[in-house]
Short mmCIF file of C-alpha atoms and ligand atoms in Angstrom, two decimals:
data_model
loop_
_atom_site.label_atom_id
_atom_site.label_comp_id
_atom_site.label_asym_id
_atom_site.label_seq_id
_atom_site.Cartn_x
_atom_site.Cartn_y
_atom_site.Cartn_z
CA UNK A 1 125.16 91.94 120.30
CA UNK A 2 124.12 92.15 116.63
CA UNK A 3 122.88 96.27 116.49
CA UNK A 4 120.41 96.70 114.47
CA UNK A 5 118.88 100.56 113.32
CA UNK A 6 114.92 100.12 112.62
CA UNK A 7 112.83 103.08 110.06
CA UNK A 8 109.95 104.11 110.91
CA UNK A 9 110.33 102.61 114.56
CA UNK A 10 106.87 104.01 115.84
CA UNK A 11 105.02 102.52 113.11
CA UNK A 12 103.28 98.86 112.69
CA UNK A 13 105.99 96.88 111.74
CA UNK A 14 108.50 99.03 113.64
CA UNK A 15 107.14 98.79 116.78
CA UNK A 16 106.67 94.92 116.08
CA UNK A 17 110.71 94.93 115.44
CA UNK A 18 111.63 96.10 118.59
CA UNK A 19 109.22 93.67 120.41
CA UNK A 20 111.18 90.65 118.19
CA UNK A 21 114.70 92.47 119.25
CA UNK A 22 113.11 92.76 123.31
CA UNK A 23 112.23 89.02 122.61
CA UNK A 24 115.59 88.18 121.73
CA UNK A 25 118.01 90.09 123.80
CA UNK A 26 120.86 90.43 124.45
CA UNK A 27 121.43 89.08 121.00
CA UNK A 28 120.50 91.99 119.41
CA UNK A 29 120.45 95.61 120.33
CA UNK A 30 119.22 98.95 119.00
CA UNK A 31 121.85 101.29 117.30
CA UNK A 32 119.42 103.79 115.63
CA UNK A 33 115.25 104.36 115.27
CA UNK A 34 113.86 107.32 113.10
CA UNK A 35 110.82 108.46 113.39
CA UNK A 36 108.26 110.88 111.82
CA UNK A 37 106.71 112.90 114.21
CA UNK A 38 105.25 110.44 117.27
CA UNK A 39 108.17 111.96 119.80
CA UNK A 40 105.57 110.29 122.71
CA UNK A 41 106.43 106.97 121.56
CA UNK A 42 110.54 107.71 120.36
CA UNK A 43 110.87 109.18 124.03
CA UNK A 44 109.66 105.46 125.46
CA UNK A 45 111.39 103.58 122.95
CA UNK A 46 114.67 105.64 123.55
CA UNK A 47 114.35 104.98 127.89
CA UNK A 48 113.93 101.40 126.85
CA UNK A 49 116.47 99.99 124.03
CA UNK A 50 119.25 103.28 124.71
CA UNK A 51 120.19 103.98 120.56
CA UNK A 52 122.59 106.06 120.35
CA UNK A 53 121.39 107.85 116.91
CA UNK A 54 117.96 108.88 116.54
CA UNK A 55 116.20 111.11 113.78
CA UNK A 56 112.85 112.85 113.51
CA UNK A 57 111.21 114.26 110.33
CA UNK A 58 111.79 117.83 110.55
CA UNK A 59 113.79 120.26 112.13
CA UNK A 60 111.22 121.85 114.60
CA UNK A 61 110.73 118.10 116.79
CA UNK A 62 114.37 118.34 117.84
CA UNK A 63 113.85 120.75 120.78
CA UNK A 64 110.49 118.88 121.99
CA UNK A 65 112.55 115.40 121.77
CA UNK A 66 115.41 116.47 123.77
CA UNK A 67 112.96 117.58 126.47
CA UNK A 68 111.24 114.28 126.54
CA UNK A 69 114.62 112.61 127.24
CA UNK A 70 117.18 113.63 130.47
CA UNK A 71 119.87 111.98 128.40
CA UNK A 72 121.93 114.43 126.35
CA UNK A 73 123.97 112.42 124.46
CA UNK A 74 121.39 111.07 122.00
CA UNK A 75 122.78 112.70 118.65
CA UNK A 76 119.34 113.62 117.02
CA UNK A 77 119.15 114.14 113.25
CA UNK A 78 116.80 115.08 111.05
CA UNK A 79 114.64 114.93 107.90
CA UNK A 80 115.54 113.35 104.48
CA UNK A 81 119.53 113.34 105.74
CA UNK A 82 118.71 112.24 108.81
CA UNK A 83 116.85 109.09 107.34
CA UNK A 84 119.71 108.18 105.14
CA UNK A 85 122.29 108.79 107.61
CA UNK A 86 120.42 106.33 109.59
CA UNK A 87 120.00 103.41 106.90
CA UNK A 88 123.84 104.14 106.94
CA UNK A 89 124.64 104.05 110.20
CA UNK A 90 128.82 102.43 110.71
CA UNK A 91 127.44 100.74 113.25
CA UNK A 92 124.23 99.12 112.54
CA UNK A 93 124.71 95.62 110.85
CA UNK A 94 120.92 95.54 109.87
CA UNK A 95 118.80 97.83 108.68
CA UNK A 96 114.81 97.43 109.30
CA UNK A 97 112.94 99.15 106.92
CA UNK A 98 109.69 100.04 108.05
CA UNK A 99 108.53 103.08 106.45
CA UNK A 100 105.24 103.53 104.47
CA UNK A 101 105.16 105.07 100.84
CA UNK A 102 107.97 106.07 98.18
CA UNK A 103 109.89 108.10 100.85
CA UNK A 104 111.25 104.44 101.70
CA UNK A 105 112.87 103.68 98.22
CA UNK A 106 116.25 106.00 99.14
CA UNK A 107 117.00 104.91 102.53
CA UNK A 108 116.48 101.10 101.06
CA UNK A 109 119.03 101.84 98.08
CA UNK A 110 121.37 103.84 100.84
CA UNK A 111 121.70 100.67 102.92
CA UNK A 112 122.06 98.28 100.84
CA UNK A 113 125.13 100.47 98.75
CA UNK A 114 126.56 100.50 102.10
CA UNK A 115 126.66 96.64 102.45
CA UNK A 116 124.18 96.15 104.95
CA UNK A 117 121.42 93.46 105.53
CA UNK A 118 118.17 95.29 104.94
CA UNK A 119 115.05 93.61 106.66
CA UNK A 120 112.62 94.98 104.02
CA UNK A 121 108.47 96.03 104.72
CA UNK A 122 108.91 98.49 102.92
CA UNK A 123 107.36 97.25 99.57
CA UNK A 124 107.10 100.39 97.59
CA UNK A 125 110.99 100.37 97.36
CA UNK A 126 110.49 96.99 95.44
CA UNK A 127 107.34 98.23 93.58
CA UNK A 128 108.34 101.38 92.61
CA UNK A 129 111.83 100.77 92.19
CA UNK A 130 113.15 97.12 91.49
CA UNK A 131 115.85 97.53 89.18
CA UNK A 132 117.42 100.20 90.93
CA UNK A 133 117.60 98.05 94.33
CA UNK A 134 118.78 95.08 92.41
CA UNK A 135 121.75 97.08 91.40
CA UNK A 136 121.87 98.71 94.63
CA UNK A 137 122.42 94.99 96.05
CA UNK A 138 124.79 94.53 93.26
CA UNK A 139 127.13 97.30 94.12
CA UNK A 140 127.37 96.77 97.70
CA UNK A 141 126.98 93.21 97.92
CA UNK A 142 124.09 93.50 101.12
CA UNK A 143 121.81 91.58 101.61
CA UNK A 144 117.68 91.22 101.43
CA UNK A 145 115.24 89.73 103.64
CA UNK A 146 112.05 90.48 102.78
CA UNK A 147 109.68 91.36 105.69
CA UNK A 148 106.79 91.06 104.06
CA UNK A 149 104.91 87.47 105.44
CA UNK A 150 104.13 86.30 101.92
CA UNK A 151 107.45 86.89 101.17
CA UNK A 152 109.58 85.75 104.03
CA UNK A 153 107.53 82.21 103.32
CA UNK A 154 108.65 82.25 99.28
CA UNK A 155 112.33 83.33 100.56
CA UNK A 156 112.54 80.08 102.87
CA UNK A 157 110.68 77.70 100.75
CA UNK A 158 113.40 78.55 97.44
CA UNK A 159 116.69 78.49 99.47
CA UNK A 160 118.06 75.75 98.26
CA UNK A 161 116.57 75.48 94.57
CA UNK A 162 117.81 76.36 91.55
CA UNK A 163 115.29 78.84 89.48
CA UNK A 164 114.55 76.32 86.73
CA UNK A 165 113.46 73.79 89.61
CA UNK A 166 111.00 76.61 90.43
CA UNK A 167 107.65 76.57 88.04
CA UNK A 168 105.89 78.88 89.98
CA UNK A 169 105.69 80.46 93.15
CA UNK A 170 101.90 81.74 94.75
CA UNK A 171 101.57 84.17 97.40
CA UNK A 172 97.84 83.98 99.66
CA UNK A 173 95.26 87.00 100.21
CA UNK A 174 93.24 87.23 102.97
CA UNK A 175 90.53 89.08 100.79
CA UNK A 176 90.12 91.82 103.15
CA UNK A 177 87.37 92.86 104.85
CA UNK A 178 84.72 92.87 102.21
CA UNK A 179 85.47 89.63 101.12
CA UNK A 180 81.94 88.13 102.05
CA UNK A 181 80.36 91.46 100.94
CA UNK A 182 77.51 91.51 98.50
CA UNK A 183 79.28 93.28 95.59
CA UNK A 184 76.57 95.61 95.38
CA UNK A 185 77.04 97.32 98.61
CA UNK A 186 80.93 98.11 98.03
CA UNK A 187 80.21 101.84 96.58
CA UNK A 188 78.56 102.67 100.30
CA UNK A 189 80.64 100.96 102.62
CA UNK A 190 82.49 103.11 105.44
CA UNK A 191 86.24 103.43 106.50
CA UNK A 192 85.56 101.80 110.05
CA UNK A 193 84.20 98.86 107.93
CA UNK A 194 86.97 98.43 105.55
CA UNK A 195 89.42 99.06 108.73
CA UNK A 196 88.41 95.96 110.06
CA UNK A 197 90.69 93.46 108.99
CA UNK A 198 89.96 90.02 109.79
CA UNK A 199 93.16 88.23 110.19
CA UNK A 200 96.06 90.93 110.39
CA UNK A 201 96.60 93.95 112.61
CA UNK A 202 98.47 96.98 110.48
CA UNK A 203 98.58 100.22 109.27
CA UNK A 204 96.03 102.21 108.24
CA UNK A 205 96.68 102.10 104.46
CA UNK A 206 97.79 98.78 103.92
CA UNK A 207 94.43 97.28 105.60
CA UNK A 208 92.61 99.43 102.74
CA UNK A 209 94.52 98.12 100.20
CA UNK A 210 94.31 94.72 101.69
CA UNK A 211 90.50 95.25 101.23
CA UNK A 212 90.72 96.27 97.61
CA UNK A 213 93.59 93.57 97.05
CA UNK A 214 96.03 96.73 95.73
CA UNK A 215 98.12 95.56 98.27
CA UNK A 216 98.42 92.10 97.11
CA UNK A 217 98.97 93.79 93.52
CA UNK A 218 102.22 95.36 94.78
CA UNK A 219 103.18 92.10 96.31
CA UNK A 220 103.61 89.97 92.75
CA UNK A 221 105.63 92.84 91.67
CA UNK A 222 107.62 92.57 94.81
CA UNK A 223 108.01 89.10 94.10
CA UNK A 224 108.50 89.00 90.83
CA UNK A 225 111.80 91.53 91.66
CA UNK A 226 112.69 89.41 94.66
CA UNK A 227 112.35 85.95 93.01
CA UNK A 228 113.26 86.81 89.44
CA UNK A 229 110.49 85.21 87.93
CA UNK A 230 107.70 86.07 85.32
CA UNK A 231 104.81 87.80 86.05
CA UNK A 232 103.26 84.53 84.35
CA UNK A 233 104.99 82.04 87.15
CA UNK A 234 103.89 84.77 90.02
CA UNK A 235 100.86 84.15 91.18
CA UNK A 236 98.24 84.83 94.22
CA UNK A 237 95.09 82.47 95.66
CA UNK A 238 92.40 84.06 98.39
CA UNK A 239 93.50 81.83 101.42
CA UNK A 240 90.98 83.37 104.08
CA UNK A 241 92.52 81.99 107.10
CA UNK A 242 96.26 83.68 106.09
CA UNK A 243 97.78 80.26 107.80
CA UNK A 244 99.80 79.87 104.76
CA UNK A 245 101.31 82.68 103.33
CA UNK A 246 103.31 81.46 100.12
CA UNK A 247 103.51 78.23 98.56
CA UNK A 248 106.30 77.07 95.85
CA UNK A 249 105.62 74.91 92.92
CA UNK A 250 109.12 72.60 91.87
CA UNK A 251 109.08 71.21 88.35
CA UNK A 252 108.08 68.12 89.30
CA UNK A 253 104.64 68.90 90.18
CA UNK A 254 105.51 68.61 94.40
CA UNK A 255 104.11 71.96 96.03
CA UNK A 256 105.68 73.05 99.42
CA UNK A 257 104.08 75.27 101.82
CA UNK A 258 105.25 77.79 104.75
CA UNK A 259 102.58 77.87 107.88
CA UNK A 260 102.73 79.97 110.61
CA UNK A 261 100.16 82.58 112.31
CA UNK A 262 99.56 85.88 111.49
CA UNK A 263 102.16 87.16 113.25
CA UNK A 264 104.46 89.72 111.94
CA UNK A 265 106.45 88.88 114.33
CA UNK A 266 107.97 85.89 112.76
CA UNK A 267 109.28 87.45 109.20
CA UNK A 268 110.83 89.73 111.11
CA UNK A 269 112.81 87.37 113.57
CA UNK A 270 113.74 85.87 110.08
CA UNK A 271 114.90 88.73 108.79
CA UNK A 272 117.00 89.30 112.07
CA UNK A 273 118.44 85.71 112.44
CA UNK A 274 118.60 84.39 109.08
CA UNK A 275 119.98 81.66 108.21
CA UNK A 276 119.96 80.71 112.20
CA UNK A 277 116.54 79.78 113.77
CA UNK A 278 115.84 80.54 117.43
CA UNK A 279 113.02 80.11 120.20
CA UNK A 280 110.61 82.67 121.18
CA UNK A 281 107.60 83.38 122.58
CA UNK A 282 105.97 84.28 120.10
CA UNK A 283 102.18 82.57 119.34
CA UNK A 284 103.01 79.20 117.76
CA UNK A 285 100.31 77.20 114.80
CA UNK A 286 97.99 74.22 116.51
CA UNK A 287 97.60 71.78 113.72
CA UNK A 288 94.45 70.11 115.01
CA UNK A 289 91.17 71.35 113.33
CA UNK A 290 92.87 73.65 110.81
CA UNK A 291 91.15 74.30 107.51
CA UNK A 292 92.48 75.68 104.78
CA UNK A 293 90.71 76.93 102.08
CA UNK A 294 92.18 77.83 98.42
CA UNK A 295 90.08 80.55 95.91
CA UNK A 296 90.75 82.61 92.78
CA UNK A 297 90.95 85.94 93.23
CA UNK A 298 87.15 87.11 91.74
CA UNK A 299 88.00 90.14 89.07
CA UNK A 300 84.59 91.79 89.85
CA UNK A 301 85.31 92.15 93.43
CA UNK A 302 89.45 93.15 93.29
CA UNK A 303 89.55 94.92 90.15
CA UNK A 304 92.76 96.90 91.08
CA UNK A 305 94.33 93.42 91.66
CA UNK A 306 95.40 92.56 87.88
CA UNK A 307 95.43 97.05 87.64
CA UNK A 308 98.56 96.85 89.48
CA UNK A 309 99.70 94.09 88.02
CA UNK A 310 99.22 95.74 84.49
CA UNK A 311 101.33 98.30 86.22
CA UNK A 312 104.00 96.35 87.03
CA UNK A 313 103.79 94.59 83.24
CA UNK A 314 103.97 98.09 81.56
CA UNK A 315 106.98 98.96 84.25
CA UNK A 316 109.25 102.08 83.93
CA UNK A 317 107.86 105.06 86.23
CA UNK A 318 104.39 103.37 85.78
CA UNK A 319 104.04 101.55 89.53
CA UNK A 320 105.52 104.74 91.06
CA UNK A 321 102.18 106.52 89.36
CA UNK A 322 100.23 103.81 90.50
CA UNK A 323 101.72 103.59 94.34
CA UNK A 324 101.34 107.41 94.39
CA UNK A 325 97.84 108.00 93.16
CA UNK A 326 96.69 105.02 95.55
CA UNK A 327 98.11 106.13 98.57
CA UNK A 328 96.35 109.57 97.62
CA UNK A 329 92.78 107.93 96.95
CA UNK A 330 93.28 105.53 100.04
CA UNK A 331 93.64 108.79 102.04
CA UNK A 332 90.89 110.37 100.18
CA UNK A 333 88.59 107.66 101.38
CA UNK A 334 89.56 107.24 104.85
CA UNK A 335 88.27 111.37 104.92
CA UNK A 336 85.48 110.52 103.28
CA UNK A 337 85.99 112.16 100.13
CA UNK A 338 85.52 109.26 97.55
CA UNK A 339 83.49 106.48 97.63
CA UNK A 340 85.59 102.64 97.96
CA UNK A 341 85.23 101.71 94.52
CA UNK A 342 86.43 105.35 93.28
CA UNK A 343 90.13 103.55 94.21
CA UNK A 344 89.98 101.78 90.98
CA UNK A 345 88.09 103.80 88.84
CA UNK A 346 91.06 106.24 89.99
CA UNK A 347 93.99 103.80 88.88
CA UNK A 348 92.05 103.15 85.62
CA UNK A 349 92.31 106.34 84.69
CA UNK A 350 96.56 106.47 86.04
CA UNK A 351 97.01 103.58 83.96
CA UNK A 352 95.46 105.91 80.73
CA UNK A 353 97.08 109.04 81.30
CA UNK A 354 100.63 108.37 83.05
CA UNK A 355 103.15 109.27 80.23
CA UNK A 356 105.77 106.11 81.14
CA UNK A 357 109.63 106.97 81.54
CA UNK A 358 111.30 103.28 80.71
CA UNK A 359 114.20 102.54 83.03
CA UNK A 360 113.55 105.77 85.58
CA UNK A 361 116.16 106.88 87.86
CA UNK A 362 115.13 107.58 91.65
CA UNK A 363 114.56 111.30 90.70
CA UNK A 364 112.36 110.22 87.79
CA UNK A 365 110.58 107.69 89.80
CA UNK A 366 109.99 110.70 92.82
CA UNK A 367 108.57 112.61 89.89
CA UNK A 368 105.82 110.02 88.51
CA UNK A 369 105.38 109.43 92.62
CA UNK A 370 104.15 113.24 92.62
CA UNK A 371 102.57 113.02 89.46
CA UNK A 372 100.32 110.04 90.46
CA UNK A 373 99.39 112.03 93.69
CA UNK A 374 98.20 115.14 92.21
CA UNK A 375 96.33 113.38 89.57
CA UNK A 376 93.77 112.08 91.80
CA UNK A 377 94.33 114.86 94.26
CA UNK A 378 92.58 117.30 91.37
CA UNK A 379 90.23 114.14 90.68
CA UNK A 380 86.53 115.04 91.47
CA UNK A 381 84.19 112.19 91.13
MG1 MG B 1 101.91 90.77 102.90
#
């Protein structure tokens, strides 16, 4: 049994992990889940995969857990040190990283130090903090997976190549759910609407920045760190059916493709059983009647898109800003606070006013993460 410690374990992508490792028992097991505060869920996932290490985000859920669960021997931990000890864990071979925001750059650098193989959704830690988890991988010789669809696609369609064979590699958009939106009613549309994701079911955040393409900003900067290429030769197409979700250009002009369903589910079986391949359940592609259609990404709809990007160019603590403020103005919006476009009218003005700190360490990238957040926190519109 292959034990495996998942972040963030009653979240999207965590709860999707467990249903992979459920999928694929006894093959793998569960050495470790932390959690924020959703002890309903922990206390279910703890009857049903028996970790042996839990942790909870502050001190005060450790009582209410332990009464949700007859079994005493659960060592519960807690907070920041509880999350680290976790990504850290002697016994976990793999370490899921599911977390949302900044908060999942340490944990990512802690596990990876520590040798293990990290099966990465968390993007921010890539966005935010590339250099630092390059030498993280460096010094303790783990390994990445990215769990990311886009991602996981561009990871399998390179093995095997050499860089220069590689002339560029193109990650797919859905567009969100405003894609077919008269561009003129963007400044009144509601949260519910821009919740509404067509292809993909996820968090909260990520679906808004699906919508204003954000999200697919952060993704060629998580590609660019994962794939070592230029932000010239890392690239992204609207794809509305998200059927394929990265494509690979080789020097000689031949263009490979990964295909699959929206399904989670499969990067992170990948993640799990890499290099191996095994059978599951799991919804599988019918060929027959499949369209696929290709688009440039329209810089009057998705004007954050290339924002983030410019982030990423610029570098230093400058994405941190960027990941901070947006996670601020997504949250902003879901209350009903700002209207949509306000996003990247937001961003335009991080992008003026962050003062950039080239080659940041993780305390200097925390910083510019709080700086970006009370920016547009103060922001009136
Ligand atoms: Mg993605």
């Amino acid at each position: 049994m292959v034990p495996v410690a998942i972040l963030g374990s009653t979240g999207s992508i965590g709860r999707q992990a467990l249903e992979v490792v459920q999928e694929l028992r006894p093959r793998f097991g569960v050495a470790g889940l932390a959690v924020g505060s959703n002890l309903e869920l922990l206390a279910q996932q703890v009857r049903k995969f028996h970790p042996s290490v839990v942790s909870v985000g502050s001190p005060e859920l450790v009582e209410p857990l332990q009464q949700r669960i007859d079994k005493r021997k659960l060592e519960i931990l807690w907070g920041t040190d509880g999350l680290l000890q976790l990504a850290t864990l002697p016994e976990a071979e793999i370490v899921i990283n599911g977390l949302v925001g900044a908060v999942g750059l340490a944990p990512t650098l802690a596990a990876l130090r520590a040798g293990k193989r990290v099966g990465l959704a968390n993007k921010e830690s890539l966005v935010i903090g590339g250099h630092l988890v390059a030498q993280a991988l460096e010094e303790g010789h783990g390994k990445l997976l990215p769990i990311d669809s886009e991602h996981s696609s561009i990871f399998q369609l390179v093995e095997g190549h050499k860089k220069e064979e590689v002339q560029r590699i193109i990650i797919t958009a859905s567009g969100g759910a405003l894609r077919d939106r008269p561009l003129a009613e963007l400044a009144n549309v509601t949260p519910e609407e821009v919740l509404k994701h067509p292809n993909w079911q996820m968090g909260k955040r990520i679906t808004v920045d699906s919508a204003t393409l954000v999200n697919k900003g952060f993704e060629v900067i998580e590609a660019h760190w994962l794939f070592g290429l230029g932000y010239d030769r890392t690239c992204a197409l609207l794809h509305p059916q998200s059927i394929v979700h990265g494509m690979v250009e080789l020097a000689d002009g031949t263009i490979t493709a990964s295909l699959s369903p929206p399904d989670m589910h499969l990067p992170i079986q990948y993640a799990l059983t890499y290099p191996e391949r095994l059978g599951n359940g799991f919804p599988k592609l019918e060929l027959i009647g499949l369209q696929l259609d290709f688009a440039d990404i329209d810089p009057e709809r998705y004007p954050a898109f290339e924002m983030v990007i410019e982030g990423g160019r610029i570098g230093g603590t400058m994405p941190a800003a960027v990941n901070g403020a947006d996670e601020v103005l997504v949250e902003r919006f879901l209350r009903g606070e700002i209207p949509f476009p306000s996003i990247w009218e937001g961003l335009r003005q991080v992008l003026q006013a962050h003062q950039v700190v080239p080659d940041p360490s993780l305390e200097e990238i925390m910083a510019a993460d709080r700086w970006g957040r009370e920016f547009v926190e103060r922001w009136r519109v």
